[in-house]
mmCIF file of C-alpha atoms (C1' of nucleotides) in Angstrom:
data_model
loop_
_atom_site.group_PDB
_atom_site.id
_atom_site.type_symbol
_atom_site.label_atom_id
_atom_site.label_comp_id
_atom_site.label_asym_id
_atom_site.label_seq_id
_atom_site.Cartn_x
_atom_site.Cartn_y
_atom_site.Cartn_z
ATOM 1 C CA UNK A 61 52.316 122.363 122.406
ATOM 2 C CA UNK A 62 50.586 125.208 124.178
ATOM 3 C CA UNK A 63 53.837 126.909 125.007
ATOM 4 C CA UNK A 64 53.695 129.359 122.093
ATOM 5 C CA UNK A 65 50.078 130.084 122.794
ATOM 6 C CA UNK A 66 50.910 130.797 126.397
ATOM 7 C CA UNK A 67 53.711 133.070 125.354
ATOM 8 C CA UNK A 68 51.550 134.958 122.930
ATOM 9 C CA UNK A 69 48.816 135.206 125.551
ATOM 10 C CA UNK A 70 51.370 136.528 127.975
ATOM 11 C CA UNK A 71 52.499 139.007 125.374
ATOM 12 C CA UNK A 72 48.943 140.177 124.913
ATOM 13 C CA UNK A 73 48.429 140.402 128.628
ATOM 14 C CA UNK A 74 51.628 142.307 129.145
ATOM 15 C CA UNK A 75 50.504 144.745 126.492
ATOM 16 C CA UNK A 76 47.084 145.031 127.995
ATOM 17 C CA UNK A 77 48.564 145.521 131.438
ATOM 18 C CA UNK A 78 50.807 148.276 130.150
ATOM 19 C CA UNK A 79 47.868 149.996 128.464
ATOM 20 C CA UNK A 80 45.900 149.714 131.677
ATOM 21 C CA UNK A 81 48.745 151.279 133.618
ATOM 22 C CA UNK A 82 48.882 154.127 131.100
ATOM 23 C CA UNK A 83 45.153 154.748 131.486
ATOM 24 C CA UNK A 84 45.402 154.806 135.256
ATOM 25 C CA UNK A 85 48.351 157.159 135.052
ATOM 26 C CA UNK A 86 46.411 159.475 132.743
ATOM 27 C CA UNK A 87 43.418 159.375 135.092
ATOM 28 C CA UNK A 88 45.584 160.144 138.101
ATOM 29 C CA UNK A 89 47.017 163.102 136.247
ATOM 30 C CA UNK A 90 43.502 164.455 135.731
ATOM 31 C CA UNK A 91 42.642 163.942 139.394
ATOM 32 C CA UNK A 92 45.871 165.643 140.447
ATOM 33 C CA UNK A 93 44.865 168.579 138.249
ATOM 34 C CA UNK A 94 41.637 168.813 140.227
ATOM 35 C CA UNK A 95 39.364 167.201 137.659
ATOM 36 C CA UNK A 96 37.346 164.380 139.173
ATOM 37 C CA UNK A 97 35.096 164.020 136.151
ATOM 38 C CA UNK A 98 37.505 161.698 134.391
ATOM 39 C CA UNK A 99 36.337 162.058 130.772
ATOM 40 C CA UNK A 100 36.787 158.655 129.124
ATOM 41 C CA UNK A 101 37.717 160.213 125.783
ATOM 42 C CA UNK A 102 40.396 162.363 127.363
ATOM 43 C CA UNK A 103 41.865 159.351 129.174
ATOM 44 C CA UNK A 104 41.846 157.331 125.954
ATOM 45 C CA UNK A 105 43.693 160.040 124.083
ATOM 46 C CA UNK A 106 46.228 160.609 126.866
ATOM 47 C CA UNK A 107 46.866 156.873 127.182
ATOM 48 C CA UNK A 108 47.101 156.350 123.427
ATOM 49 C CA UNK A 109 44.267 153.812 123.200
ATOM 50 C CA UNK A 110 40.789 153.800 121.700
ATOM 51 C CA UNK A 111 37.845 154.785 123.903
ATOM 52 C CA UNK A 112 36.491 151.275 123.633
ATOM 53 C CA UNK A 113 39.601 149.993 125.384
ATOM 54 C CA UNK A 114 39.027 152.321 128.308
ATOM 55 C CA UNK A 115 35.480 150.995 128.572
ATOM 56 C CA UNK A 116 36.733 147.419 128.351
ATOM 57 C CA UNK A 117 39.015 147.957 131.329
ATOM 58 C CA UNK A 118 36.735 150.246 133.295
ATOM 59 C CA UNK A 119 33.100 149.679 132.446
ATOM 60 C CA UNK A 120 31.992 152.817 134.278
ATOM 61 C CA UNK A 121 33.338 156.003 135.769
ATOM 62 C CA UNK A 122 32.642 154.504 139.178
ATOM 63 C CA UNK A 123 34.761 151.433 138.335
ATOM 64 C CA UNK A 124 37.602 153.698 137.273
ATOM 65 C CA UNK A 125 37.319 155.757 140.459
ATOM 66 C CA UNK A 126 37.440 152.596 142.524
ATOM 67 C CA UNK A 127 40.497 151.348 140.661
ATOM 68 C CA UNK A 128 42.216 154.645 141.409
ATOM 69 C CA UNK A 129 41.225 154.529 145.077
ATOM 70 C CA UNK A 130 41.999 150.837 145.677
ATOM 71 C CA UNK A 131 45.548 151.283 146.873
ATOM 72 C CA UNK A 132 44.699 153.907 149.470
ATOM 73 C CA UNK A 133 41.618 152.012 150.516
ATOM 74 C CA UNK A 134 43.865 149.029 151.227
ATOM 75 C CA UNK A 135 46.116 151.252 153.344
ATOM 76 C CA UNK A 136 43.084 152.403 155.282
ATOM 77 C CA UNK A 137 42.017 148.794 155.882
ATOM 78 C CA UNK A 138 45.480 148.066 157.319
ATOM 79 C CA UNK A 139 45.159 151.067 159.559
ATOM 80 C CA UNK A 140 41.728 149.942 160.753
ATOM 81 C CA UNK A 141 43.002 146.453 161.507
ATOM 82 C CA UNK A 142 45.899 147.848 163.492
ATOM 83 C CA UNK A 143 43.475 150.085 165.369
ATOM 84 C CA UNK A 144 41.197 147.152 166.163
ATOM 85 C CA UNK A 145 44.177 145.374 167.747
ATOM 86 C CA UNK A 146 45.608 148.375 169.598
ATOM 87 C CA UNK A 147 45.220 148.071 173.396
ATOM 88 C CA UNK A 148 44.336 151.706 174.096
ATOM 89 C CA UNK A 149 40.819 151.918 172.646
ATOM 90 C CA UNK A 150 40.408 155.681 172.860
ATOM 91 C CA UNK A 151 43.748 156.292 171.188
ATOM 92 C CA UNK A 152 42.967 153.698 168.523
ATOM 93 C CA UNK A 153 39.658 155.384 167.695
ATOM 94 C CA UNK A 154 41.272 158.800 167.448
ATOM 95 C CA UNK A 155 44.098 157.518 165.298
ATOM 96 C CA UNK A 156 41.787 155.651 162.954
ATOM 97 C CA UNK A 157 39.473 158.604 162.428
ATOM 98 C CA UNK A 158 42.397 160.878 161.781
ATOM 99 C CA UNK A 159 43.943 158.448 159.309
ATOM 100 C CA UNK A 160 40.644 158.029 157.477
ATOM 101 C CA UNK A 161 40.210 161.775 157.284
ATOM 102 C CA UNK A 162 43.708 162.360 155.983
ATOM 103 C CA UNK A 163 43.531 159.603 153.418
ATOM 104 C CA UNK A 164 40.310 161.096 152.079
ATOM 105 C CA UNK A 165 41.749 164.578 151.952
ATOM 106 C CA UNK A 166 44.890 163.259 150.319
ATOM 107 C CA UNK A 167 42.969 161.423 147.634
ATOM 108 C CA UNK A 168 39.583 162.718 146.483
ATOM 109 C CA UNK A 169 38.895 159.429 144.714
ATOM 110 C CA UNK A 170 38.891 157.667 148.074
ATOM 111 C CA UNK A 171 36.422 160.220 149.443
ATOM 112 C CA UNK A 172 34.202 159.653 146.421
ATOM 113 C CA UNK A 173 34.329 155.879 146.787
ATOM 114 C CA UNK A 174 33.587 155.977 150.522
ATOM 115 C CA UNK A 175 30.614 158.276 149.924
ATOM 116 C CA UNK A 176 29.105 155.857 147.425
ATOM 117 C CA UNK A 177 26.676 153.337 148.935
ATOM 118 C CA UNK A 178 27.498 150.528 146.485
ATOM 119 C CA UNK A 179 30.788 149.313 145.050
ATOM 120 C CA UNK A 180 31.102 148.678 141.335
ATOM 121 C CA UNK A 181 34.141 146.378 141.605
ATOM 122 C CA UNK A 182 34.532 143.165 143.573
ATOM 123 C CA UNK A 183 37.896 144.299 144.949
ATOM 124 C CA UNK A 184 36.312 147.424 146.380
ATOM 125 C CA UNK A 185 33.531 145.357 147.872
ATOM 126 C CA UNK A 186 35.907 143.048 149.686
ATOM 127 C CA UNK A 187 38.111 145.895 150.911
ATOM 128 C CA UNK A 188 35.044 147.736 152.162
ATOM 129 C CA UNK A 189 33.871 144.653 153.970
ATOM 130 C CA UNK A 190 37.255 144.259 155.622
ATOM 131 C CA UNK A 191 37.157 147.906 156.633
ATOM 132 C CA UNK A 192 33.693 147.614 158.129
ATOM 133 C CA UNK A 193 34.637 144.414 159.954
ATOM 134 C CA UNK A 194 37.662 146.050 161.553
ATOM 135 C CA UNK A 195 35.663 149.125 162.533
ATOM 136 C CA UNK A 196 32.991 146.905 164.070
ATOM 137 C CA UNK A 197 35.602 145.087 166.165
ATOM 138 C CA UNK A 198 37.047 148.391 167.353
ATOM 139 C CA UNK A 199 33.594 149.754 168.051
ATOM 140 C CA UNK A 200 32.666 146.705 170.133
ATOM 141 C CA UNK A 201 35.693 147.237 172.288
ATOM 142 C CA UNK A 202 34.939 150.953 172.552
ATOM 143 C CA UNK A 203 31.379 150.230 173.597
ATOM 144 C CA UNK A 204 32.553 147.677 176.169
ATOM 145 C CA UNK A 205 34.992 150.229 177.563
ATOM 146 C CA UNK A 206 32.279 152.879 177.684
ATOM 147 C CA UNK A 207 34.371 155.081 175.432
ATOM 148 C CA UNK A 208 31.633 155.854 172.941
ATOM 149 C CA UNK A 209 27.863 156.288 172.989
ATOM 150 C CA UNK A 210 26.169 152.897 172.718
ATOM 151 C CA UNK A 211 23.888 153.734 169.781
ATOM 152 C CA UNK A 212 26.753 154.606 167.418
ATOM 153 C CA UNK A 213 27.208 152.002 164.673
ATOM 154 C CA UNK A 214 29.969 151.437 162.171
ATOM 155 C CA UNK A 215 27.747 152.948 159.478
ATOM 156 C CA UNK A 216 27.230 156.042 161.622
ATOM 157 C CA UNK A 217 30.958 156.398 162.011
ATOM 158 C CA UNK A 218 31.515 156.103 158.282
ATOM 159 C CA UNK A 219 28.806 158.648 157.470
ATOM 160 C CA UNK A 220 30.040 161.087 160.095
ATOM 161 C CA UNK A 221 33.548 160.832 158.731
ATOM 162 C CA UNK A 222 32.295 161.520 155.214
ATOM 163 C CA UNK A 223 30.599 164.568 156.613
ATOM 164 C CA UNK A 224 33.690 165.677 158.472
ATOM 165 C CA UNK A 225 35.758 165.364 155.324
ATOM 166 C CA UNK A 226 33.192 167.495 153.550
ATOM 167 C CA UNK A 227 33.278 170.119 156.280
ATOM 168 C CA UNK A 228 37.049 170.326 156.195
ATOM 169 C CA UNK A 229 37.036 170.571 152.410
ATOM 170 C CA UNK A 230 34.422 173.348 152.407
ATOM 171 C CA UNK A 231 36.727 175.338 154.643
ATOM 172 C CA UNK A 232 39.690 174.782 152.386
ATOM 173 C CA UNK A 233 41.510 171.885 153.997
ATOM 174 C CA UNK A 234 42.816 173.262 157.258
ATOM 175 C CA UNK A 235 41.024 172.630 160.552
ATOM 176 C CA UNK A 236 41.157 168.823 160.348
ATOM 177 C CA UNK A 237 42.330 168.437 163.921
ATOM 178 C CA UNK A 238 39.888 170.903 165.384
ATOM 179 C CA UNK A 239 36.913 169.354 163.611
ATOM 180 C CA UNK A 240 38.107 165.870 164.448
ATOM 181 C CA UNK A 241 38.214 166.846 168.122
ATOM 182 C CA UNK A 242 34.627 168.075 167.907
ATOM 183 C CA UNK A 243 33.483 164.792 166.412
ATOM 184 C CA UNK A 244 35.371 162.727 168.989
ATOM 185 C CA UNK A 245 33.905 164.768 171.825
ATOM 186 C CA UNK A 246 30.443 164.330 170.357
ATOM 187 C CA UNK A 247 30.853 160.582 170.085
ATOM 188 C CA UNK A 248 32.034 160.121 173.652
ATOM 189 C CA UNK A 249 29.613 158.502 176.082
ATOM 190 C CA UNK B 796 4.264 211.308 125.327
ATOM 191 C CA UNK B 797 6.209 208.491 126.987
ATOM 192 C CA UNK B 798 3.055 206.834 128.256
ATOM 193 C CA UNK B 799 2.847 204.336 125.391
ATOM 194 C CA UNK B 800 6.525 203.540 125.727
ATOM 195 C CA UNK B 801 6.103 202.855 129.396
ATOM 196 C CA UNK B 802 3.138 200.627 128.687
ATOM 197 C CA UNK B 803 5.012 198.730 126.070
ATOM 198 C CA UNK B 804 7.980 198.382 128.401
ATOM 199 C CA UNK B 805 5.663 197.049 131.064
ATOM 200 C CA UNK B 806 4.218 194.610 128.583
ATOM 201 C CA UNK B 807 7.694 193.410 127.748
ATOM 202 C CA UNK B 808 8.584 193.124 131.377
ATOM 203 C CA UNK B 809 5.437 191.206 132.178
ATOM 204 C CA UNK B 810 6.282 188.827 129.373
ATOM 205 C CA UNK B 811 9.846 188.564 130.509
ATOM 206 C CA UNK B 812 8.736 187.973 134.073
ATOM 207 C CA UNK B 813 6.398 185.229 132.974
ATOM 208 C CA UNK B 814 9.142 183.572 130.940
ATOM 209 C CA UNK B 815 11.436 183.801 133.925
ATOM 210 C CA UNK B 816 8.844 182.162 136.131
ATOM 211 C CA UNK B 817 8.440 179.370 133.574
ATOM 212 C CA UNK B 818 12.191 178.782 133.530
ATOM 213 C CA UNK B 819 12.351 178.619 137.299
ATOM 214 C CA UNK B 820 9.407 176.237 137.354
ATOM 215 C CA UNK B 821 11.097 174.005 134.789
ATOM 216 C CA UNK B 822 14.333 174.075 136.806
ATOM 217 C CA UNK B 823 12.494 173.215 140.005
ATOM 218 C CA UNK B 824 10.879 170.286 138.246
ATOM 219 C CA UNK B 825 14.321 168.972 137.304
ATOM 220 C CA UNK B 826 15.577 169.386 140.868
ATOM 221 C CA UNK B 827 12.481 167.632 142.220
ATOM 222 C CA UNK B 828 13.250 164.761 139.842
ATOM 223 C CA UNK B 829 16.668 164.493 141.469
ATOM 224 C CA UNK B 830 18.638 166.194 138.708
ATOM 225 C CA UNK B 831 20.805 168.987 140.091
ATOM 226 C CA UNK B 832 22.724 169.437 136.852
ATOM 227 C CA UNK B 833 20.139 171.802 135.419
ATOM 228 C CA UNK B 834 20.922 171.559 131.688
ATOM 229 C CA UNK B 835 20.283 174.979 130.199
ATOM 230 C CA UNK B 836 19.009 173.526 126.926
ATOM 231 C CA UNK B 837 16.517 171.302 128.728
ATOM 232 C CA UNK B 838 15.241 174.253 130.760
ATOM 233 C CA UNK B 839 14.895 176.361 127.621
ATOM 234 C CA UNK B 840 12.869 173.697 125.886
ATOM 235 C CA UNK B 841 10.659 173.032 128.910
ATOM 236 C CA UNK B 842 10.033 176.746 129.384
ATOM 237 C CA UNK B 843 9.402 177.383 125.690
ATOM 238 C CA UNK B 844 12.193 179.933 125.249
ATOM 239 C CA UNK B 845 15.482 180.009 123.381
ATOM 240 C CA UNK B 846 18.643 179.002 125.222
ATOM 241 C CA UNK B 847 19.933 182.529 124.918
ATOM 242 C CA UNK B 848 17.042 183.734 127.025
ATOM 243 C CA UNK B 849 17.937 181.343 129.807
ATOM 244 C CA UNK B 850 21.481 182.687 129.720
ATOM 245 C CA UNK B 851 20.194 186.246 129.737
ATOM 246 C CA UNK B 852 18.244 185.616 132.925
ATOM 247 C CA UNK B 853 20.731 183.278 134.568
ATOM 248 C CA UNK B 854 24.267 183.891 133.348
ATOM 249 C CA UNK B 855 25.578 180.707 134.965
ATOM 250 C CA UNK B 856 24.409 177.482 136.502
ATOM 251 C CA UNK B 857 25.456 178.887 139.862
ATOM 252 C CA UNK B 858 23.252 181.961 139.341
ATOM 253 C CA UNK B 859 20.324 179.704 138.515
ATOM 254 C CA UNK B 860 20.954 177.571 141.595
ATOM 255 C CA UNK B 861 21.053 180.679 143.758
ATOM 256 C CA UNK B 862 17.811 181.948 142.270
ATOM 257 C CA UNK B 863 16.191 178.638 143.100
ATOM 258 C CA UNK B 864 17.566 178.645 146.628
ATOM 259 C CA UNK B 865 16.859 182.307 147.432
ATOM 260 C CA UNK B 866 13.444 181.816 148.968
ATOM 261 C CA UNK B 867 14.570 179.145 151.394
ATOM 262 C CA UNK B 868 17.753 181.018 152.162
ATOM 263 C CA UNK B 869 15.584 183.968 153.190
ATOM 264 C CA UNK B 870 13.577 181.684 155.464
ATOM 265 C CA UNK B 871 16.795 180.494 157.041
ATOM 266 C CA UNK B 872 17.912 184.080 157.617
ATOM 267 C CA UNK B 873 14.620 184.761 159.428
ATOM 268 C CA UNK B 874 15.184 181.704 161.551
ATOM 269 C CA UNK B 875 18.719 182.808 162.407
ATOM 270 C CA UNK B 876 17.536 186.260 163.375
ATOM 271 C CA UNK B 877 14.855 184.814 165.619
ATOM 272 C CA UNK B 878 17.484 182.531 167.163
ATOM 273 C CA UNK B 879 19.825 185.442 167.804
ATOM 274 C CA UNK B 880 17.033 187.163 169.728
ATOM 275 C CA UNK B 881 15.815 184.123 171.657
ATOM 276 C CA UNK B 882 16.597 184.310 175.386
ATOM 277 C CA UNK B 883 17.541 180.660 175.899
ATOM 278 C CA UNK B 884 20.886 180.505 174.085
ATOM 279 C CA UNK B 885 21.319 176.739 174.149
ATOM 280 C CA UNK B 886 17.819 176.171 172.821
ATOM 281 C CA UNK B 887 18.326 178.823 170.143
ATOM 282 C CA UNK B 888 21.516 177.166 168.957
ATOM 283 C CA UNK B 889 19.882 173.760 168.766
ATOM 284 C CA UNK B 890 16.852 175.104 166.957
ATOM 285 C CA UNK B 891 18.891 177.028 164.425
ATOM 286 C CA UNK B 892 21.151 174.115 163.591
ATOM 287 C CA UNK B 893 18.162 171.839 163.187
ATOM 288 C CA UNK B 894 16.372 174.339 160.963
ATOM 289 C CA UNK B 895 19.453 174.809 158.811
ATOM 290 C CA UNK B 896 19.865 171.067 158.468
ATOM 291 C CA UNK B 897 16.255 170.516 157.532
ATOM 292 C CA UNK B 898 16.164 173.341 155.020
ATOM 293 C CA UNK B 899 19.224 171.898 153.321
ATOM 294 C CA UNK B 900 17.777 168.405 153.250
ATOM 295 C CA UNK B 901 14.473 169.771 151.997
ATOM 296 C CA UNK B 902 16.113 171.675 149.176
ATOM 297 C CA UNK B 903 19.358 170.441 147.631
ATOM 298 C CA UNK B 904 19.838 173.774 145.887
ATOM 299 C CA UNK B 905 20.216 175.437 149.285
ATOM 300 C CA UNK B 906 22.804 172.851 150.312
ATOM 301 C CA UNK B 907 24.685 173.505 147.074
ATOM 302 C CA UNK B 908 24.602 177.275 147.578
ATOM 303 C CA UNK B 909 25.732 177.069 151.207
ATOM 304 C CA UNK B 910 28.621 174.789 150.231
ATOM 305 C CA UNK B 911 29.861 177.289 147.656
ATOM 306 C CA UNK B 912 32.428 179.779 148.987
ATOM 307 C CA UNK B 913 31.347 182.656 146.720
ATOM 308 C CA UNK B 914 27.946 183.886 145.666
ATOM 309 C CA UNK B 915 27.220 184.642 142.016
ATOM 310 C CA UNK B 916 24.223 186.912 142.672
ATOM 311 C CA UNK B 917 24.053 190.076 144.761
ATOM 312 C CA UNK B 918 20.852 188.896 146.453
ATOM 313 C CA UNK B 919 22.586 185.742 147.630
ATOM 314 C CA UNK B 920 25.511 187.763 148.863
ATOM 315 C CA UNK B 921 23.346 190.008 150.983
ATOM 316 C CA UNK B 922 21.281 187.128 152.352
ATOM 317 C CA UNK B 923 24.468 185.257 153.232
ATOM 318 C CA UNK B 924 25.837 188.304 154.973
ATOM 319 C CA UNK B 925 22.633 188.638 156.992
ATOM 320 C CA UNK B 926 22.836 184.957 157.888
ATOM 321 C CA UNK B 927 26.443 185.229 159.009
ATOM 322 C CA UNK B 928 25.689 188.366 161.000
ATOM 323 C CA UNK B 929 22.856 186.674 162.875
ATOM 324 C CA UNK B 930 24.958 183.596 163.561
ATOM 325 C CA UNK B 931 27.775 185.779 164.880
ATOM 326 C CA UNK B 932 25.379 187.507 167.266
ATOM 327 C CA UNK B 933 24.071 184.183 168.516
ATOM 328 C CA UNK B 934 27.591 182.823 168.824
ATOM 329 C CA UNK B 935 28.735 185.805 170.878
ATOM 330 C CA UNK B 936 25.945 185.202 173.336
ATOM 331 C CA UNK B 937 26.719 181.479 173.404
ATOM 332 C CA UNK B 938 30.374 182.190 174.106
ATOM 333 C CA UNK B 939 29.488 184.673 176.841
ATOM 334 C CA UNK B 940 27.195 182.076 178.419
ATOM 335 C CA UNK B 941 29.914 179.426 178.172
ATOM 336 C CA UNK B 942 27.595 177.266 176.090
ATOM 337 C CA UNK B 943 30.049 176.585 173.313
ATOM 338 C CA UNK B 944 33.807 176.144 172.961
ATOM 339 C CA UNK B 945 35.462 179.538 172.603
ATOM 340 C CA UNK B 946 37.431 178.784 169.422
ATOM 341 C CA UNK B 947 34.325 177.990 167.344
ATOM 342 C CA UNK B 948 33.591 180.668 164.736
ATOM 343 C CA UNK B 949 30.574 181.301 162.542
ATOM 344 C CA UNK B 950 32.489 179.865 159.603
ATOM 345 C CA UNK B 951 33.229 176.720 161.576
ATOM 346 C CA UNK B 952 29.556 176.338 162.353
ATOM 347 C CA UNK B 953 28.622 176.739 158.711
ATOM 348 C CA UNK B 954 31.218 174.219 157.554
ATOM 349 C CA UNK B 955 30.268 171.709 160.225
ATOM 350 C CA UNK B 956 26.633 171.996 159.249
ATOM 351 C CA UNK B 957 27.520 171.412 155.599
ATOM 352 C CA UNK B 958 29.339 168.323 156.728
ATOM 353 C CA UNK B 959 26.451 167.159 158.874
ATOM 354 C CA UNK B 960 24.084 167.554 155.965
ATOM 355 C CA UNK B 961 26.451 165.489 153.868
ATOM 356 C CA UNK B 962 26.648 162.777 156.524
ATOM 357 C CA UNK B 963 22.873 162.565 156.834
ATOM 358 C CA UNK B 964 22.501 162.410 153.048
ATOM 359 C CA UNK B 965 25.089 159.646 152.713
ATOM 360 C CA UNK B 966 23.045 157.588 155.129
ATOM 361 C CA UNK B 967 19.853 158.201 153.190
ATOM 362 C CA UNK B 968 18.218 161.053 155.048
ATOM 363 C CA UNK B 969 17.239 159.576 158.394
ATOM 364 C CA UNK B 970 19.377 160.128 161.510
ATOM 365 C CA UNK B 971 19.244 163.945 161.412
ATOM 366 C CA UNK B 972 18.443 164.235 165.111
ATOM 367 C CA UNK B 973 21.030 161.725 166.245
ATOM 368 C CA UNK B 974 23.804 163.330 164.214
ATOM 369 C CA UNK B 975 22.708 166.789 165.269
ATOM 370 C CA UNK B 976 22.982 165.712 168.909
ATOM 371 C CA UNK B 977 26.526 164.496 168.278
ATOM 372 C CA UNK B 978 27.514 167.833 166.771
ATOM 373 C CA UNK B 979 25.904 169.812 169.576
ATOM 374 C CA UNK B 980 27.657 167.701 172.195
ATOM 375 C CA UNK B 981 30.946 168.174 170.386
ATOM 376 C CA UNK B 982 30.518 171.945 170.261
ATOM 377 C CA UNK B 983 29.724 172.305 173.935
ATOM 378 C CA UNK B 984 32.374 173.873 176.122
ATOM 379 C "C1'" DA C 541 39.919 137.584 121.847
ATOM 380 C "C1'" DC C 542 41.015 142.258 121.813
ATOM 381 C "C1'" DC C 543 41.341 146.942 119.967
ATOM 382 C "C1'" DT C 544 40.003 150.993 117.170
ATOM 383 C "C1'" DG C 545 37.588 155.010 116.258
ATOM 384 C "C1'" DA C 546 33.563 156.612 113.587
ATOM 385 C "C1'" DA C 547 28.941 157.574 114.754
ATOM 386 C "C1'" DC C 548 25.093 159.056 117.381
ATOM 387 C "C1'" DA C 549 22.960 161.580 120.931
ATOM 388 C "C1'" DC C 550 23.571 165.051 124.061
ATOM 389 C "C1'" DC C 551 24.975 169.430 126.560
ATOM 390 C "C1'" DG C 552 27.358 174.201 127.265
ATOM 391 C "C1'" DT C 553 27.919 178.436 125.291
ATOM 392 C "C1'" DT C 554 28.093 182.050 121.840
ATOM 393 C "C1'" DC C 555 26.412 185.188 118.563
ATOM 394 C "C1'" DA C 556 24.456 186.657 114.036
ATOM 395 C "C1'" DA C 557 20.044 187.426 112.690
ATOM 396 C "C1'" DG C 558 15.513 188.611 113.629
ATOM 397 C "C1'" DT C 559 11.457 191.321 116.160
ATOM 398 C "C1'" DA D 924 16.202 196.253 123.930
ATOM 399 C "C1'" DC D 925 15.144 191.565 123.877
ATOM 400 C "C1'" DC D 926 14.668 186.936 121.927
ATOM 401 C "C1'" DT D 927 15.730 182.972 118.882
ATOM 402 C "C1'" DG D 928 18.066 178.997 117.601
ATOM 403 C "C1'" DA D 929 21.778 177.496 114.477
ATOM 404 C "C1'" DA D 930 26.521 176.555 115.119
ATOM 405 C "C1'" DC D 931 30.631 174.995 117.289
ATOM 406 C "C1'" DA D 932 33.136 172.387 120.521
ATOM 407 C "C1'" DC D 933 32.867 168.819 123.603
ATOM 408 C "C1'" DC D 934 31.719 164.398 126.125
ATOM 409 C "C1'" DG D 935 29.407 159.619 126.985
ATOM 410 C "C1'" DT D 936 28.614 155.415 124.965
ATOM 411 C "C1'" DT D 937 28.027 151.894 121.455
ATOM 412 C "C1'" DC D 938 29.329 148.835 117.934
ATOM 413 C "C1'" DA D 939 30.768 147.503 113.180
ATOM 414 C "C1'" DA D 940 35.018 146.751 111.351
ATOM 415 C "C1'" DG D 941 39.610 145.500 111.765
ATOM 416 C "C1'" DT D 942 43.873 142.687 113.763
#
DNA sequence: ACCTGAACACCGTTCAAGT
DNA sequence: ACCTGAACACCGTTCAAGT
């Protein structure tokens, strides 16, 4: 007897999911246009929903940012896990840092999320934990191999990368490789 | 016969100067409270003037920021000029970078101004030029002494320092010396 | 349950009116 | 000349009212 109810619930959910997708698309359009402020009212209008609906789906600007960044953050986690498993530690470190830098430059929402000390969404929290865990494993191997100064922690690496991203952005987006090389040289034991 | 007019002009100017000082004080108070947004209306109210007066003195938020940062920027220029003249090139480089980092951490308005590619005020422009000139002189000596990689320019140094400041801030403001050491090691030839 | 959008408080910016 | 502050447009956020 709950079949109709299920169907109607599904219908509601499908609708809700479509609205959510429209909001995310509208937000991405704003980001692509260089606007990271993500005005809730503007998103509501562009997505054809009431403001309250935007707030229901994304209780804060930070939550919205994290939803936008989630996909790329997941890609970065993959990359970090591959790096942690890669035999050549020095190459793995270089590749991971470069990937992290490029993902941040390619998506300003990811840079914003990584610069934030706390996650607003559970998904972000678990992805961040996975990222940190993989970096820690890589770092342990790098320390064991004497590839990197012993006092460098995973948090240091994350902060330094945030900084590097900032430096590259200040200069207009070129120079990634040069600045990356400077960081890698500075990290070496 | 223009004596009275002069006097009255002076009176106006004194008044205007006092109002200006009140606005700057109000703005500094906001910055000290951690608010870098500097709402013009809030400053007007706190300084006891109309909003229009704030706009007359500071035509944009950027101009206001630069006015707030000017004093410290001048200090930094002094520091850079001393560094350019200091015999021990390596020590001069280290001292300048550390001073620049600490000035930025001590005053977020300076960090904001240094991260901006263009200056809104003429004073800022000339201070920035003096800063760049001093850094170039120091860099030439460092290159001649083989103390620093040859491809590093003054603009690179500025961007990297912006990044370093960002990295330190992300981590909560400790770690300046450790991160500075990493940058210096990375810059070395 | 979920959605809507009016309503309130706020801020940026301009400009007609005052002195 | 300089200053004032009302006025307009905008945005964040909430919540009573609708379905």
